[in-house]
Amino acid sequence: LAGSKGRVKTGVRILGPERSKTQVEISRTDGFELDIMPPVRDSGDLAGSPGIVIVGPKGAITLKEGVICAWRHIHMNPEDALHFGVTDKQYVKIKVPGDRELIFDRVLVRVSNQYSLEMHVDIDEANAGFIKNNDLVDLII
């Protein structure tokens, strides 16, 4: 990823499935490194967001918009939603136990048959609570 003033971030992950518009999700720290201040938005809400240059082994593309800090959210299938007593687009609180215990407020629930149970936070949020992949958290409605 190439930001303004020649600032570059390498080693980024590319995730699918393919969408109708290219979206780049970065953390606030990434934004400082790239000299880009992305808004915190739900996935897909790209209008008016900053652009960026994506460089790969076969060339580069320039996005006029599409860079956001993704709003923290939980993916779950309908059975999980029923089990937890939540609905699509509902906001919940999540308690992260441990040495840096914290509570995330306004965590968006996203329900689809295509999802499996997983909470998505950016690296800054994960670092704040010492969260690692596959850690368990508590849902507070």
mmCIF file of C-alpha atoms in Angstrom:
data_model
loop_
_atom_site.group_PDB
_atom_site.id
_atom_site.type_symbol
_atom_site.label_atom_id
_atom_site.label_comp_id
_atom_site.label_asym_id
_atom_site.label_seq_id
_atom_site.Cartn_x
_atom_site.Cartn_y
_atom_site.Cartn_z
ATOM 1 C CA LEU A 1 0.000 0.000 0.000
ATOM 2 C CA ALA A 2 1.398 3.378 -0.957
ATOM 3 C CA GLY A 3 0.110 6.405 0.905
ATOM 4 C CA SER A 4 0.856 10.049 0.361
ATOM 5 C CA LYS A 5 4.361 11.465 0.538
ATOM 6 C CA GLY A 6 5.838 8.124 -0.545
ATOM 7 C CA ARG A 7 4.929 6.286 2.662
ATOM 8 C CA VAL A 8 4.541 2.531 2.085
ATOM 9 C CA LYS A 9 3.199 -0.468 4.006
ATOM 10 C CA THR A 10 4.212 -3.929 2.857
ATOM 11 C CA GLY A 11 3.157 -7.446 3.785
ATOM 12 C CA VAL A 12 -0.586 -6.776 3.805
ATOM 13 C CA ARG A 13 -3.184 -9.555 3.548
ATOM 14 C CA ILE A 14 -5.668 -9.804 0.706
ATOM 15 C CA LEU A 15 -9.033 -11.229 1.706
ATOM 16 C CA GLY A 16 -12.006 -12.447 -0.275
ATOM 17 C CA PRO A 17 -14.551 -12.995 -1.468
ATOM 18 C CA GLU A 18 -14.334 -10.480 -4.284
ATOM 19 C CA ARG A 19 -16.608 -7.452 -3.840
ATOM 20 C CA SER A 20 -18.137 -4.974 -6.236
ATOM 21 C CA LYS A 21 -15.711 -2.292 -4.999
ATOM 22 C CA THR A 22 -12.172 -2.658 -3.727
ATOM 23 C CA GLN A 23 -11.949 -1.899 -0.020
ATOM 24 C CA VAL A 24 -8.812 -1.402 2.051
ATOM 25 C CA GLU A 25 -9.184 -1.802 5.804
ATOM 26 C CA ILE A 26 -6.355 -0.415 7.898
ATOM 27 C CA SER A 27 -5.843 0.431 11.558
ATOM 28 C CA ARG A 28 -5.372 3.960 12.831
ATOM 29 C CA THR A 29 -1.672 3.147 13.358
ATOM 30 C CA ASP A 30 -1.445 2.069 9.701
ATOM 31 C CA GLY A 31 -3.060 5.388 8.825
ATOM 32 C CA PHE A 32 -0.352 7.286 10.676
ATOM 33 C CA GLU A 33 2.327 5.240 8.888
ATOM 34 C CA LEU A 34 0.736 5.872 5.476
ATOM 35 C CA ASP A 35 -0.223 9.501 6.213
ATOM 36 C CA ILE A 36 -3.906 8.669 5.590
ATOM 37 C CA MET A 37 -6.716 9.332 8.061
ATOM 38 C CA PRO A 38 -9.419 6.792 7.247
ATOM 39 C CA PRO A 39 -12.860 7.102 8.815
ATOM 40 C CA VAL A 40 -14.208 4.351 11.066
ATOM 41 C CA ARG A 41 -16.978 2.764 9.021
ATOM 42 C CA ASP A 42 -18.996 -0.386 8.501
ATOM 43 C CA SER A 43 -17.561 -2.601 5.808
ATOM 44 C CA GLY A 44 -18.690 -1.431 2.369
ATOM 45 C CA ASP A 45 -19.418 2.167 3.443
ATOM 46 C CA LEU A 46 -16.719 3.727 1.284
ATOM 47 C CA ALA A 47 -18.227 6.969 -0.054
ATOM 48 C CA GLY A 48 -15.983 9.936 0.667
ATOM 49 C CA SER A 49 -13.207 7.842 2.213
ATOM 50 C CA PRO A 50 -9.557 8.413 1.251
ATOM 51 C CA GLY A 51 -7.927 6.689 -1.672
ATOM 52 C CA ILE A 52 -4.664 4.787 -1.893
ATOM 53 C CA VAL A 53 -2.335 3.126 -4.379
ATOM 54 C CA ILE A 54 -2.135 -0.677 -4.266
ATOM 55 C CA VAL A 55 1.119 -2.030 -5.668
ATOM 56 C CA GLY A 56 1.623 -5.676 -6.560
ATOM 57 C CA PRO A 57 3.959 -7.849 -8.592
ATOM 58 C CA LYS A 58 2.090 -7.054 -11.834
ATOM 59 C CA GLY A 59 1.653 -3.316 -11.410
ATOM 60 C CA ALA A 60 -0.365 -0.815 -9.428
ATOM 61 C CA ILE A 61 -3.927 0.460 -9.194
ATOM 62 C CA THR A 62 -5.061 3.751 -7.755
ATOM 63 C CA LEU A 63 -8.235 3.877 -5.694
ATOM 64 C CA LYS A 64 -9.926 7.287 -5.529
ATOM 65 C CA GLU A 65 -11.716 6.128 -2.369
ATOM 66 C CA GLY A 66 -12.039 2.939 -0.351
ATOM 67 C CA VAL A 67 -9.754 3.163 2.701
ATOM 68 C CA ILE A 68 -11.497 2.728 6.058
ATOM 69 C CA CYS A 69 -10.912 1.561 9.613
ATOM 70 C CA ALA A 70 -13.528 -1.171 9.844
ATOM 71 C CA TRP A 71 -16.018 -0.885 12.674
ATOM 72 C CA ARG A 72 -15.595 -3.752 15.168
ATOM 73 C CA HIS A 73 -18.125 -6.477 14.537
ATOM 74 C CA ILE A 74 -19.073 -10.088 15.131
ATOM 75 C CA HIS A 75 -19.953 -12.492 12.340
ATOM 76 C CA MET A 76 -22.372 -15.236 13.275
ATOM 77 C CA ASN A 77 -24.784 -17.591 11.570
ATOM 78 C CA PRO A 78 -28.527 -17.543 12.379
ATOM 79 C CA GLU A 79 -28.199 -20.453 14.831
ATOM 80 C CA ASP A 80 -25.530 -18.584 16.815
ATOM 81 C CA ALA A 81 -27.677 -15.441 16.787
ATOM 82 C CA LEU A 82 -30.619 -17.407 18.165
ATOM 83 C CA HIS A 83 -28.393 -18.997 20.824
ATOM 84 C CA PHE A 84 -27.077 -15.605 21.972
ATOM 85 C CA GLY A 85 -30.443 -13.849 21.617
ATOM 86 C CA VAL A 86 -29.224 -11.202 19.167
ATOM 87 C CA THR A 87 -30.267 -10.008 15.720
ATOM 88 C CA ASP A 88 -28.514 -8.725 12.621
ATOM 89 C CA LYS A 89 -27.304 -5.119 12.946
ATOM 90 C CA GLN A 90 -27.780 -5.110 16.726
ATOM 91 C CA TYR A 91 -25.030 -3.572 18.856
ATOM 92 C CA VAL A 92 -23.667 -5.491 21.841
ATOM 93 C CA LYS A 93 -20.856 -5.173 24.353
ATOM 94 C CA ILE A 94 -17.946 -7.585 24.487
ATOM 95 C CA LYS A 95 -15.889 -8.206 27.613
ATOM 96 C CA VAL A 96 -12.300 -9.235 27.021
ATOM 97 C CA PRO A 97 -10.889 -11.008 30.095
ATOM 98 C CA GLY A 98 -7.226 -11.091 31.039
ATOM 99 C CA ASP A 99 -4.375 -8.890 32.190
ATOM 100 C CA ARG A 100 -5.660 -5.948 30.121
ATOM 101 C CA GLU A 101 -9.368 -6.651 30.641
ATOM 102 C CA LEU A 102 -11.592 -4.275 28.749
ATOM 103 C CA ILE A 103 -15.095 -3.896 27.388
ATOM 104 C CA PHE A 104 -15.772 -3.042 23.766
ATOM 105 C CA ASP A 105 -18.996 -1.061 23.453
ATOM 106 C CA ARG A 106 -21.066 -0.836 20.263
ATOM 107 C CA VAL A 107 -19.877 -4.046 18.624
ATOM 108 C CA LEU A 108 -22.013 -4.636 15.532
ATOM 109 C CA VAL A 109 -23.597 -8.074 15.092
ATOM 110 C CA ARG A 110 -23.684 -9.318 11.492
ATOM 111 C CA VAL A 111 -25.779 -12.411 10.833
ATOM 112 C CA SER A 112 -25.624 -14.524 7.665
ATOM 113 C CA ASN A 113 -25.789 -18.178 6.677
ATOM 114 C CA GLN A 114 -22.340 -17.635 5.150
ATOM 115 C CA TYR A 115 -20.717 -16.633 8.462
ATOM 116 C CA SER A 116 -19.139 -18.614 11.232
ATOM 117 C CA LEU A 117 -18.775 -17.233 14.738
ATOM 118 C CA GLU A 118 -15.894 -14.769 14.803
ATOM 119 C CA MET A 119 -15.268 -11.270 16.151
ATOM 120 C CA HIS A 120 -13.327 -8.837 13.975
ATOM 121 C CA VAL A 121 -11.287 -6.033 15.549
ATOM 122 C CA ASP A 122 -8.337 -4.210 14.075
ATOM 123 C CA ILE A 123 -4.800 -4.707 15.328
ATOM 124 C CA ASP A 124 -4.913 -1.573 17.500
ATOM 125 C CA GLU A 125 -8.025 -2.800 19.316
ATOM 126 C CA ALA A 126 -6.554 -6.292 19.683
ATOM 127 C CA ASN A 127 -3.315 -4.918 21.100
ATOM 128 C CA ALA A 128 -5.206 -2.796 23.636
ATOM 129 C CA GLY A 129 -6.652 -5.948 25.213
ATOM 130 C CA PHE A 130 -3.782 -8.376 24.514
ATOM 131 C CA ILE A 131 -6.181 -10.301 22.253
ATOM 132 C CA LYS A 132 -4.848 -13.149 20.122
ATOM 133 C CA ASN A 133 -6.501 -15.226 17.404
ATOM 134 C CA ASN A 134 -8.885 -17.821 18.868
ATOM 135 C CA ASP A 135 -9.162 -16.101 22.278
ATOM 136 C CA LEU A 136 -12.580 -16.357 23.897
ATOM 137 C CA VAL A 137 -14.554 -13.273 24.926
ATOM 138 C CA ASP A 138 -17.844 -12.721 26.744
ATOM 139 C CA LEU A 139 -20.930 -11.343 24.995
ATOM 140 C CA ILE A 140 -22.838 -8.754 27.048
ATOM 141 C CA ILE A 141 -26.177 -7.727 25.566
#
